[in-house]
mmCIF file of C-alpha atoms in Angstrom:
data_model
loop_
_atom_site.group_PDB
_atom_site.id
_atom_site.type_symbol
_atom_site.label_atom_id
_atom_site.label_comp_id
_atom_site.label_asym_id
_atom_site.label_seq_id
_atom_site.Cartn_x
_atom_site.Cartn_y
_atom_site.Cartn_z
ATOM 1 C CA MET A 1 39.242 -20.674 15.718
ATOM 2 C CA SER A 2 37.091 -23.806 16.630
ATOM 3 C CA GLY A 3 35.061 -23.644 13.710
ATOM 4 C CA ARG A 4 31.476 -23.356 14.623
ATOM 5 C CA PRO A 5 29.256 -20.618 13.537
ATOM 6 C CA PRO A 6 28.245 -17.876 16.493
ATOM 7 C CA ARG A 7 26.672 -18.271 18.868
ATOM 8 C CA ALA A 8 22.336 -16.739 19.105
ATOM 9 C CA ALA A 9 21.461 -15.629 22.348
ATOM 10 C CA GLN A 10 17.691 -14.736 21.629
ATOM 11 C CA THR A 11 14.642 -13.193 23.278
ATOM 12 C CA PRO A 12 11.224 -14.750 22.409
ATOM 13 C CA THR A 13 8.710 -12.799 21.977
ATOM 14 C CA PRO A 14 5.823 -13.037 23.933
ATOM 15 C CA SER A 15 2.871 -15.598 22.269
ATOM 16 C CA GLY A 16 0.903 -13.740 20.045
ATOM 17 C CA SER A 17 2.503 -10.364 19.721
ATOM 18 C CA GLY A 18 3.918 -10.875 16.515
ATOM 19 C CA GLY A 19 0.852 -9.124 15.727
ATOM 20 C CA SER A 20 -0.244 -8.099 11.755
ATOM 21 C CA ARG A 21 -0.714 -4.923 10.204
ATOM 22 C CA ALA A 22 -4.054 -5.691 8.690
ATOM 23 C CA GLY A 23 -6.558 -3.583 9.644
ATOM 24 C CA ARG A 24 -4.787 -1.491 11.132
ATOM 25 C CA SER A 25 -3.554 1.842 8.564
ATOM 26 C CA PRO A 26 0.155 2.716 7.797
ATOM 27 C CA SER A 27 2.638 4.199 10.997
ATOM 28 C CA PRO A 28 4.239 7.320 9.771
ATOM 29 C CA GLY A 29 7.378 8.368 9.437
ATOM 30 C CA PRO A 30 10.151 7.340 7.123
ATOM 31 C CA SER A 31 11.046 3.948 6.131
ATOM 32 C CA PRO A 32 15.275 3.642 6.068
ATOM 33 C CA THR A 33 16.731 2.500 3.314
ATOM 34 C CA CYS A 34 19.120 -0.995 2.762
ATOM 35 C CA LEU A 35 22.119 0.663 4.342
ATOM 36 C CA SER A 36 23.736 -2.975 4.539
ATOM 37 C CA PRO A 37 27.236 -2.718 3.243
ATOM 38 C CA SER A 38 27.316 -1.999 -0.528
ATOM 39 C CA SER A 39 27.983 -4.796 -2.382
ATOM 40 C CA PRO A 40 26.363 -8.055 -3.825
ATOM 41 C CA ALA A 41 25.990 -11.000 -1.122
ATOM 42 C CA PRO A 42 29.085 -11.882 0.853
ATOM 43 C CA LYS A 43 30.783 -15.791 0.402
ATOM 44 C CA GLY A 44 32.911 -16.718 3.257
ATOM 45 C CA PRO A 45 32.360 -18.161 6.460
ATOM 46 C CA GLY A 46 28.559 -16.999 7.725
ATOM 47 C CA SER A 47 27.507 -17.065 4.051
ATOM 48 C CA GLY A 48 26.420 -20.234 3.614
ATOM 49 C CA LEU A 49 24.194 -20.092 7.377
ATOM 50 C CA CYS A 50 21.144 -18.564 5.657
ATOM 51 C CA SER A 51 19.327 -21.515 5.993
ATOM 52 C CA GLU A 52 19.150 -20.968 9.784
ATOM 53 C CA TRP A 53 16.987 -17.795 9.054
ATOM 54 C CA ALA A 54 14.557 -19.855 8.342
ATOM 55 C CA ALA A 55 14.293 -20.955 11.665
ATOM 56 C CA TRP A 56 14.919 -17.861 13.558
ATOM 57 C CA ARG A 57 12.478 -16.391 11.513
ATOM 58 C CA ARG A 58 9.655 -19.368 13.078
ATOM 59 C CA ALA A 59 10.872 -18.847 16.290
ATOM 60 C CA ARG A 60 9.833 -14.464 16.459
ATOM 61 C CA TRP A 61 12.892 -13.632 17.594
ATOM 62 C CA ARG A 62 12.680 -9.761 18.811
ATOM 63 C CA VAL A 63 16.303 -9.465 19.258
ATOM 64 C CA LEU A 64 19.320 -11.380 18.023
ATOM 65 C CA ALA A 65 22.449 -11.530 19.479
ATOM 66 C CA LEU A 66 25.176 -13.102 17.323
ATOM 67 C CA THR A 67 28.207 -13.683 20.318
ATOM 68 C CA GLY A 68 31.619 -15.189 18.570
ATOM 69 C CA VAL A 69 35.209 -14.132 18.703
ATOM 70 C CA ALA A 70 36.569 -12.331 15.677
ATOM 71 C CA GLY A 71 36.805 -13.311 12.083
ATOM 72 C CA ILE A 72 34.528 -16.724 12.819
ATOM 73 C CA GLY A 73 31.612 -14.744 9.754
ATOM 74 C CA ARG A 74 28.808 -12.907 11.945
ATOM 75 C CA THR A 75 28.820 -9.287 10.010
ATOM 76 C CA THR A 76 29.560 -12.045 6.930
ATOM 77 C CA LEU A 77 26.060 -13.897 7.583
ATOM 78 C CA LEU A 78 24.434 -10.733 8.479
ATOM 79 C CA ALA A 79 25.266 -8.831 5.526
ATOM 80 C CA ALA A 80 24.327 -12.001 3.120
ATOM 81 C CA LEU A 81 20.461 -12.310 5.412
ATOM 82 C CA ALA A 82 20.221 -8.665 4.500
ATOM 83 C CA HIS A 83 20.593 -9.181 0.570
ATOM 84 C CA ASP A 84 18.119 -12.120 0.835
ATOM 85 C CA GLY A 85 14.169 -11.218 -0.778
ATOM 86 C CA SER A 86 12.048 -13.453 2.276
ATOM 87 C CA LEU A 87 14.712 -11.439 4.919
ATOM 88 C CA ARG A 88 13.772 -8.216 3.139
ATOM 89 C CA ARG A 89 9.936 -8.367 2.435
ATOM 90 C CA HIS A 90 9.470 -10.071 6.569
ATOM 91 C CA PHE A 91 11.554 -6.665 7.731
ATOM 92 C CA ARG A 92 8.951 -4.406 5.083
ATOM 93 C CA ASP A 93 10.283 -1.130 7.146
ATOM 94 C CA GLY A 94 13.315 -1.399 5.997
ATOM 95 C CA ILE A 95 16.948 -2.659 6.870
ATOM 96 C CA LEU A 96 19.212 -0.021 8.995
ATOM 97 C CA TRP A 97 23.477 -1.735 9.181
ATOM 98 C CA LEU A 98 24.754 0.944 11.946
ATOM 99 C CA GLU A 99 28.430 0.644 12.783
ATOM 100 C CA GLY A 100 30.251 0.476 15.215
ATOM 101 C CA ALA A 101 29.471 1.623 19.724
ATOM 102 C CA GLY A 102 29.008 5.196 20.650
ATOM 103 C CA GLU A 103 27.075 7.827 22.242
ATOM 104 C CA ASP A 104 26.193 9.197 18.812
ATOM 105 C CA ARG A 105 25.081 6.533 16.562
ATOM 106 C CA LEU A 106 21.743 7.510 17.540
ATOM 107 C CA LYS A 107 21.520 11.090 16.717
ATOM 108 C CA LYS A 108 23.866 8.952 13.296
ATOM 109 C CA ALA A 109 20.777 6.452 12.757
ATOM 110 C CA ALA A 110 17.982 9.210 13.130
ATOM 111 C CA CYS A 111 19.832 11.386 10.917
ATOM 112 C CA ARG A 112 20.257 8.216 7.527
ATOM 113 C CA VAL A 113 16.112 7.627 7.879
ATOM 114 C CA GLY A 114 15.180 11.224 7.143
ATOM 115 C CA LEU A 115 13.991 12.654 11.284
ATOM 116 C CA LYS A 116 14.485 15.964 10.957
ATOM 117 C CA GLY A 117 14.215 19.154 15.134
ATOM 118 C CA SER A 118 16.693 18.916 17.222
ATOM 119 C CA PRO A 119 19.229 16.449 18.730
ATOM 120 C CA GLY A 120 17.386 15.672 21.255
ATOM 121 C CA GLY A 121 13.707 16.032 19.539
ATOM 122 C CA ARG A 122 15.506 13.759 16.851
ATOM 123 C CA GLN A 123 15.754 10.999 19.534
ATOM 124 C CA GLU A 124 12.760 11.261 21.463
ATOM 125 C CA GLU A 125 10.637 10.987 17.991
ATOM 126 C CA TRP A 126 13.458 8.223 16.732
ATOM 127 C CA ALA A 127 11.904 6.511 19.263
ATOM 128 C CA ARG A 128 8.796 6.806 19.176
ATOM 129 C CA TRP A 129 9.299 5.978 15.020
ATOM 130 C CA ALA A 130 11.922 2.555 15.734
ATOM 131 C CA GLY A 131 9.497 2.260 18.911
ATOM 132 C CA ASP A 132 6.377 1.436 16.688
ATOM 133 C CA PRO A 133 4.884 -2.572 17.887
ATOM 134 C CA SER A 134 4.031 -3.085 14.652
ATOM 135 C CA ARG A 135 6.867 -2.047 12.848
ATOM 136 C CA ARG A 136 8.989 -4.725 10.645
ATOM 137 C CA LEU A 137 12.740 -3.144 11.242
ATOM 138 C CA LEU A 138 15.998 -5.273 10.773
ATOM 139 C CA VAL A 139 18.004 -3.055 12.778
ATOM 140 C CA VAL A 140 21.824 -4.240 12.895
ATOM 141 C CA ILE A 141 24.826 -2.662 14.956
ATOM 142 C CA ASP A 142 27.948 -4.324 14.258
ATOM 143 C CA ASP A 143 31.168 -4.490 15.586
ATOM 144 C CA VAL A 144 30.555 -3.797 19.206
ATOM 145 C CA PRO A 145 33.704 -3.755 21.562
ATOM 146 C CA PRO A 146 32.966 -6.041 24.485
ATOM 147 C CA ARG A 147 32.326 -4.714 27.571
#
């Protein structure tokens, strides 16, 4: 292990797409509970990097991928960020923490946020709900195996 922080790969939003919800009615649909690891803010290799969140947030990233070798502290960093008050306020529609990869991950996520319907319909409803451009939702997909 090199001791370096996890490397981040970002996809910035197009200029002006951050948008405000002022003047818009809230989008229908459930608001997920914070489903991050159930513990107080963790201490560990990644927990000291929370100050980096301020810089990442100013950049208005739509997608942020943390990569690195096992044990470097990616999960610890994200769990610490999920407990940060300013991050919770920024992602006002909730924080959804999904464990692992798999074909049924989307179905499980839809169930966790309360979407109803047939499995196929649930995915379509989830896509509409999560795809609302005014929604501020942090989705963490943890423990995704490398390809």
